[in-house]
PDB file of C-alpha atoms in Angstrom:
ATOM      1  CA  UNK W  27     -29.375  12.729  14.240  1.00 49.00           C
ATOM      2  CA  UNK W  28     -26.875  15.213  15.653  1.00 55.00           C
ATOM      3  CA  UNK W  29     -25.054  12.663  17.854  1.00 57.00           C
ATOM      4  CA  UNK W  30     -23.023  10.927  15.090  1.00 62.00           C
ATOM      5  CA  UNK W  31     -21.956  14.272  13.630  1.00 76.00           C
ATOM      6  CA  UNK W  32     -21.048  15.614  17.076  1.00 82.00           C
ATOM      7  CA  UNK W  33     -19.022  12.529  18.009  1.00 81.00           C
ATOM      8  CA  UNK W  34     -17.238  12.659  14.649  1.00 83.00           C
ATOM      9  CA  UNK W  35     -16.395  16.336  15.227  1.00 84.00           C
ATOM     10  CA  UNK W  36     -15.111  15.603  18.732  1.00 88.00           C
ATOM     11  CA  UNK W  37     -13.020  12.694  17.430  1.00 89.00           C
ATOM     12  CA  UNK W  38     -11.419  14.802  14.696  1.00 89.00           C
ATOM     13  CA  UNK W  39     -10.752  17.590  17.200  1.00 92.00           C
ATOM     14  CA  UNK W  40      -8.900  15.104  19.408  1.00 94.00           C
ATOM     15  CA  UNK W  41      -6.905  13.976  16.360  1.00 94.00           C
ATOM     16  CA  UNK W  42      -6.084  17.561  15.340  1.00 95.00           C
ATOM     17  CA  UNK W  43      -5.103  18.507  18.903  1.00 96.00           C
ATOM     18  CA  UNK W  44      -2.707  15.571  19.176  1.00 97.00           C
ATOM     19  CA  UNK W  45      -1.230  16.359  15.742  1.00 97.00           C
ATOM     20  CA  UNK W  46      -0.747  20.045  16.556  1.00 97.00           C
ATOM     21  CA  UNK W  47       0.922  19.210  19.877  1.00 97.00           C
ATOM     22  CA  UNK W  48       3.297  16.857  18.043  1.00 97.00           C
ATOM     23  CA  UNK W  49       4.024  19.525  15.413  1.00 96.00           C
ATOM     24  CA  UNK W  50       4.890  22.051  18.124  1.00 96.00           C
ATOM     25  CA  UNK W  51       7.020  19.551  20.029  1.00 96.00           C
ATOM     26  CA  UNK W  52       8.933  18.544  16.906  1.00 93.00           C
ATOM     27  CA  UNK W  53       9.506  22.178  15.924  1.00 91.00           C
ATOM     28  CA  UNK W  54      10.712  23.272  19.363  1.00 92.00           C
ATOM     29  CA  UNK W  55      12.627  20.205  20.558  1.00 92.00           C
ATOM     30  CA  UNK W  56      13.066  18.012  17.450  1.00 90.00           C
ATOM     31  CA  UNK W  57      11.345  15.286  19.464  1.00 93.00           C
ATOM     32  CA  UNK W  58       8.044  13.428  19.165  1.00 95.00           C
ATOM     33  CA  UNK W  59       7.128  12.220  22.679  1.00 95.00           C
ATOM     34  CA  UNK W  60       6.010   8.610  22.869  1.00 95.00           C
ATOM     35  CA  UNK W  61       3.228   9.477  25.286  1.00 96.00           C
ATOM     36  CA  UNK W  62       1.529  11.664  22.669  1.00 96.00           C
ATOM     37  CA  UNK W  63       2.200   9.372  19.696  1.00 96.00           C
ATOM     38  CA  UNK W  64       0.905   6.341  21.590  1.00 96.00           C
ATOM     39  CA  UNK W  65      -2.150   8.383  22.615  1.00 96.00           C
ATOM     40  CA  UNK W  66      -2.685   9.126  18.922  1.00 96.00           C
ATOM     41  CA  UNK W  67      -2.569   5.415  18.057  1.00 94.00           C
ATOM     42  CA  UNK W  68      -4.833   4.413  20.948  1.00 94.00           C
ATOM     43  CA  UNK W  69      -7.364   7.139  20.230  1.00 93.00           C
ATOM     44  CA  UNK W  70      -7.384   6.060  16.568  1.00 90.00           C
ATOM     45  CA  UNK W  71      -8.235   2.501  17.577  1.00 89.00           C
ATOM     46  CA  UNK W  72     -10.985   3.743  19.908  1.00 89.00           C
ATOM     47  CA  UNK W  73     -12.302   5.981  17.114  1.00 86.00           C
ATOM     48  CA  UNK W  74     -12.347   3.009  14.748  1.00 83.00           C
ATOM     49  CA  UNK W  75     -14.640   1.172  17.158  1.00 83.00           C
ATOM     50  CA  UNK W  76     -17.093   4.070  17.422  1.00 79.00           C
ATOM     51  CA  UNK W  77     -20.279   4.296  15.404  1.00 70.00           C
ATOM     52  CA  UNK W  78     -19.275   7.711  14.012  1.00 69.00           C
ATOM     53  CA  UNK W  79     -16.342   6.228  12.128  1.00 74.00           C
ATOM     54  CA  UNK W  80     -16.896   6.388   8.348  1.00 69.00           C
ATOM     55  CA  UNK W  81     -14.446   3.525   7.614  1.00 73.00           C
ATOM     56  CA  UNK W  82     -14.015  -0.011   8.899  1.00 78.00           C
ATOM     57  CA  UNK W  83     -11.684  -1.208  11.639  1.00 81.00           C
ATOM     58  CA  UNK W  84      -9.902  -3.422   9.117  1.00 85.00           C
ATOM     59  CA  UNK W  85      -9.157  -0.436   6.870  1.00 86.00           C
ATOM     60  CA  UNK W  86      -7.789   1.628   9.746  1.00 85.00           C
ATOM     61  CA  UNK W  87      -5.545  -1.129  11.127  1.00 87.00           C
ATOM     62  CA  UNK W  88      -4.327  -1.856   7.613  1.00 92.00           C
ATOM     63  CA  UNK W  89      -3.625   1.867   7.176  1.00 90.00           C
ATOM     64  CA  UNK W  90      -1.420   1.895  10.269  1.00 92.00           C
ATOM     65  CA  UNK W  91       0.535  -1.189   9.247  1.00 94.00           C
ATOM     66  CA  UNK W  92       0.949  -0.235   5.574  1.00 94.00           C
ATOM     67  CA  UNK W  93       2.092   3.288   6.436  1.00 93.00           C
ATOM     68  CA  UNK W  94       4.825   2.059   8.781  1.00 94.00           C
ATOM     69  CA  UNK W  95       5.984  -0.647   6.353  1.00 94.00           C
ATOM     70  CA  UNK W  96       6.196   1.939   3.570  1.00 92.00           C
ATOM     71  CA  UNK W  97       8.171   4.309   5.832  1.00 92.00           C
ATOM     72  CA  UNK W  98      10.565   1.485   6.720  1.00 92.00           C
ATOM     73  CA  UNK W  99      11.060   0.568   3.061  1.00 92.00           C
ATOM     74  CA  UNK W 100      11.734   4.169   2.030  1.00 89.00           C
ATOM     75  CA  UNK W 101      14.249   4.662   4.853  1.00 89.00           C
ATOM     76  CA  UNK W 102      16.057   1.382   4.091  1.00 91.00           C
ATOM     77  CA  UNK W 103      18.502   2.758   1.450  1.00 90.00           C
ATOM     78  CA  UNK W 104      19.828   5.407   3.828  1.00 87.00           C
ATOM     79  CA  UNK W 105      20.077   2.831   6.579  1.00 88.00           C
ATOM     80  CA  UNK W 106      22.098   0.542   4.318  1.00 90.00           C
ATOM     81  CA  UNK W 107      24.408   3.117   2.737  1.00 90.00           C
ATOM     82  CA  UNK W 108      24.859   5.662   5.531  1.00 86.00           C
ATOM     83  CA  UNK W 109      24.349   3.322   8.496  1.00 86.00           C
ATOM     84  CA  UNK W 110      21.928   5.811  10.086  1.00 85.00           C
ATOM     85  CA  UNK W 111      18.173   5.906  10.118  1.00 83.00           C
ATOM     86  CA  UNK W 112      16.601   8.998   8.550  1.00 85.00           C
ATOM     87  CA  UNK W 113      13.657   8.697  10.945  1.00 89.00           C
ATOM     88  CA  UNK W 114      13.509   8.162  14.681  1.00 89.00           C
ATOM     89  CA  UNK W 115      11.095   5.952  16.590  1.00 91.00           C
ATOM     90  CA  UNK W 116       8.768   8.882  17.226  1.00 93.00           C
ATOM     91  CA  UNK W 117       8.407   9.456  13.479  1.00 95.00           C
ATOM     92  CA  UNK W 118       7.407   5.836  12.929  1.00 95.00           C
ATOM     93  CA  UNK W 119       4.902   5.955  15.786  1.00 95.00           C
ATOM     94  CA  UNK W 120       3.471   9.211  14.432  1.00 97.00           C
ATOM     95  CA  UNK W 121       3.129   7.636  10.982  1.00 96.00           C
ATOM     96  CA  UNK W 122       1.399   4.600  12.505  1.00 95.00           C
ATOM     97  CA  UNK W 123      -1.011   6.804  14.434  1.00 95.00           C
ATOM     98  CA  UNK W 124      -1.862   8.803  11.349  1.00 95.00           C
ATOM     99  CA  UNK W 125      -2.342   5.616   9.341  1.00 93.00           C
ATOM    100  CA  UNK W 126      -4.740   4.287  11.960  1.00 92.00           C
ATOM    101  CA  UNK W 127      -6.728   7.529  11.885  1.00 91.00           C
ATOM    102  CA  UNK W 128      -6.934   8.123   8.127  1.00 89.00           C
ATOM    103  CA  UNK W 129      -7.086   4.516   6.954  1.00 87.00           C
ATOM    104  CA  UNK W 130      -5.694   2.842   3.898  1.00 87.00           C
ATOM    105  CA  UNK W 131      -7.789   4.784   1.376  1.00 85.00           C
ATOM    106  CA  UNK W 132      -6.099   8.112   2.088  1.00 88.00           C
ATOM    107  CA  UNK W 133      -2.481   6.934   2.386  1.00 90.00           C
ATOM    108  CA  UNK W 134      -1.518   7.981  -1.138  1.00 90.00           C
ATOM    109  CA  UNK W 135      -2.762  11.537  -0.608  1.00 90.00           C
ATOM    110  CA  UNK W 136      -1.076  11.596   2.792  1.00 93.00           C
ATOM    111  CA  UNK W 137       2.249  10.519   1.274  1.00 92.00           C
ATOM    112  CA  UNK W 138       2.148  13.117  -1.488  1.00 92.00           C
ATOM    113  CA  UNK W 139       1.234  15.913   0.925  1.00 93.00           C
ATOM    114  CA  UNK W 140       3.921  14.832   3.391  1.00 94.00           C
ATOM    115  CA  UNK W 141       6.630  14.972   0.725  1.00 92.00           C
ATOM    116  CA  UNK W 142       5.452  18.433  -0.405  1.00 93.00           C
ATOM    117  CA  UNK W 143       5.423  19.760   3.157  1.00 94.00           C
ATOM    118  CA  UNK W 144       8.779  18.133   4.004  1.00 92.00           C
ATOM    119  CA  UNK W 145      10.473  19.762   1.006  1.00 91.00           C
ATOM    120  CA  UNK W 146       8.881  23.118   1.855  1.00 92.00           C
ATOM    121  CA  UNK W 147       9.954  22.798   5.502  1.00 89.00           C
ATOM    122  CA  UNK W 148      13.498  21.952   4.404  1.00 87.00           C
ATOM    123  CA  UNK W 149      13.665  24.979   2.123  1.00 90.00           C
ATOM    124  CA  UNK W 150      12.293  27.310   4.798  1.00 90.00           C
ATOM    125  CA  UNK W 151      14.468  25.999   7.649  1.00 86.00           C
ATOM    126  CA  UNK W 152      17.634  25.614   5.509  1.00 85.00           C
ATOM    127  CA  UNK W 153      19.167  22.927   7.668  1.00 78.00           C
ATOM    128  CA  UNK W 154      20.543  19.461   7.013  1.00 75.00           C
ATOM    129  CA  UNK W 155      17.955  17.812   9.208  1.00 79.00           C
ATOM    130  CA  UNK W 156      14.318  18.746   9.092  1.00 82.00           C
ATOM    131  CA  UNK W 157      11.714  17.927  11.720  1.00 88.00           C
ATOM    132  CA  UNK W 158       9.534  15.461   9.817  1.00 92.00           C
ATOM    133  CA  UNK W 159       6.759  15.767  12.393  1.00 94.00           C
ATOM    134  CA  UNK W 160       5.772  19.160  10.996  1.00 94.00           C
ATOM    135  CA  UNK W 161       5.175  17.737   7.516  1.00 95.00           C
ATOM    136  CA  UNK W 162       3.468  14.618   8.888  1.00 96.00           C
ATOM    137  CA  UNK W 163       1.097  16.586  11.107  1.00 96.00           C
ATOM    138  CA  UNK W 164       0.087  19.129   8.478  1.00 96.00           C
ATOM    139  CA  UNK W 165      -0.508  16.436   5.856  1.00 95.00           C
ATOM    140  CA  UNK W 166      -2.524  14.352   8.314  1.00 95.00           C
ATOM    141  CA  UNK W 167      -4.793  17.226   9.293  1.00 94.00           C
ATOM    142  CA  UNK W 168      -5.429  18.101   5.659  1.00 93.00           C
ATOM    143  CA  UNK W 169      -6.122  14.433   4.779  1.00 91.00           C
ATOM    144  CA  UNK W 170      -8.792  14.229   7.474  1.00 87.00           C
ATOM    145  CA  UNK W 171     -10.502  17.279   5.981  1.00 80.00           C
ATOM    146  CA  UNK W 172     -10.690  15.733   2.491  1.00 75.00           C
ATOM    147  CA  UNK W 173     -14.047  13.991   2.043  1.00 65.00           C
ATOM    148  CA  UNK W 174     -14.104  10.353   0.952  1.00 59.00           C
ATOM    149  CA  UNK W 175     -15.978  11.175  -2.268  1.00 49.00           C
ATOM    150  CA  UNK W 176     -13.019  13.112  -3.706  1.00 52.00           C
ATOM    151  CA  UNK W 177     -10.681  10.163  -3.272  1.00 49.00           C
ATOM    152  CA  UNK W 178     -12.443   7.753  -5.604  1.00 49.00           C
ATOM    153  CA  UNK W 179     -11.240   8.465  -9.127  1.00 46.00           C
TER     154      UNK W 179
END
């Protein structure tokens, strides 16, 4: 009976380690390396195939796609009016990886937490550009700690 709990703990530790490494990289270099973000996506797909996964593969794939589509839609006005993208490719890959890991059910909570952390990061850093990876990583780690039973209202 301990094997599913142990494999779930190992999986979430891998997720948290990848998120923390992306947070540190974005803070220090304002860059989210593709090797780490793609590892996050791939490990999320592998996790979705494991027996320890509490959600379905369909939900996790849908979470990755919906999260990226939502990020593209929200960045569209700035792309149209300012002719620059507010997010880089690494941000989109990080969002996709998080969506694959947390699934569709937790995307709303993830979005709200990300906005709160992004505003807080902007206030603390006091710069025109903020490293979005910090807010994404912190929100993702917190969303994985929230049990599924809290999310059903």
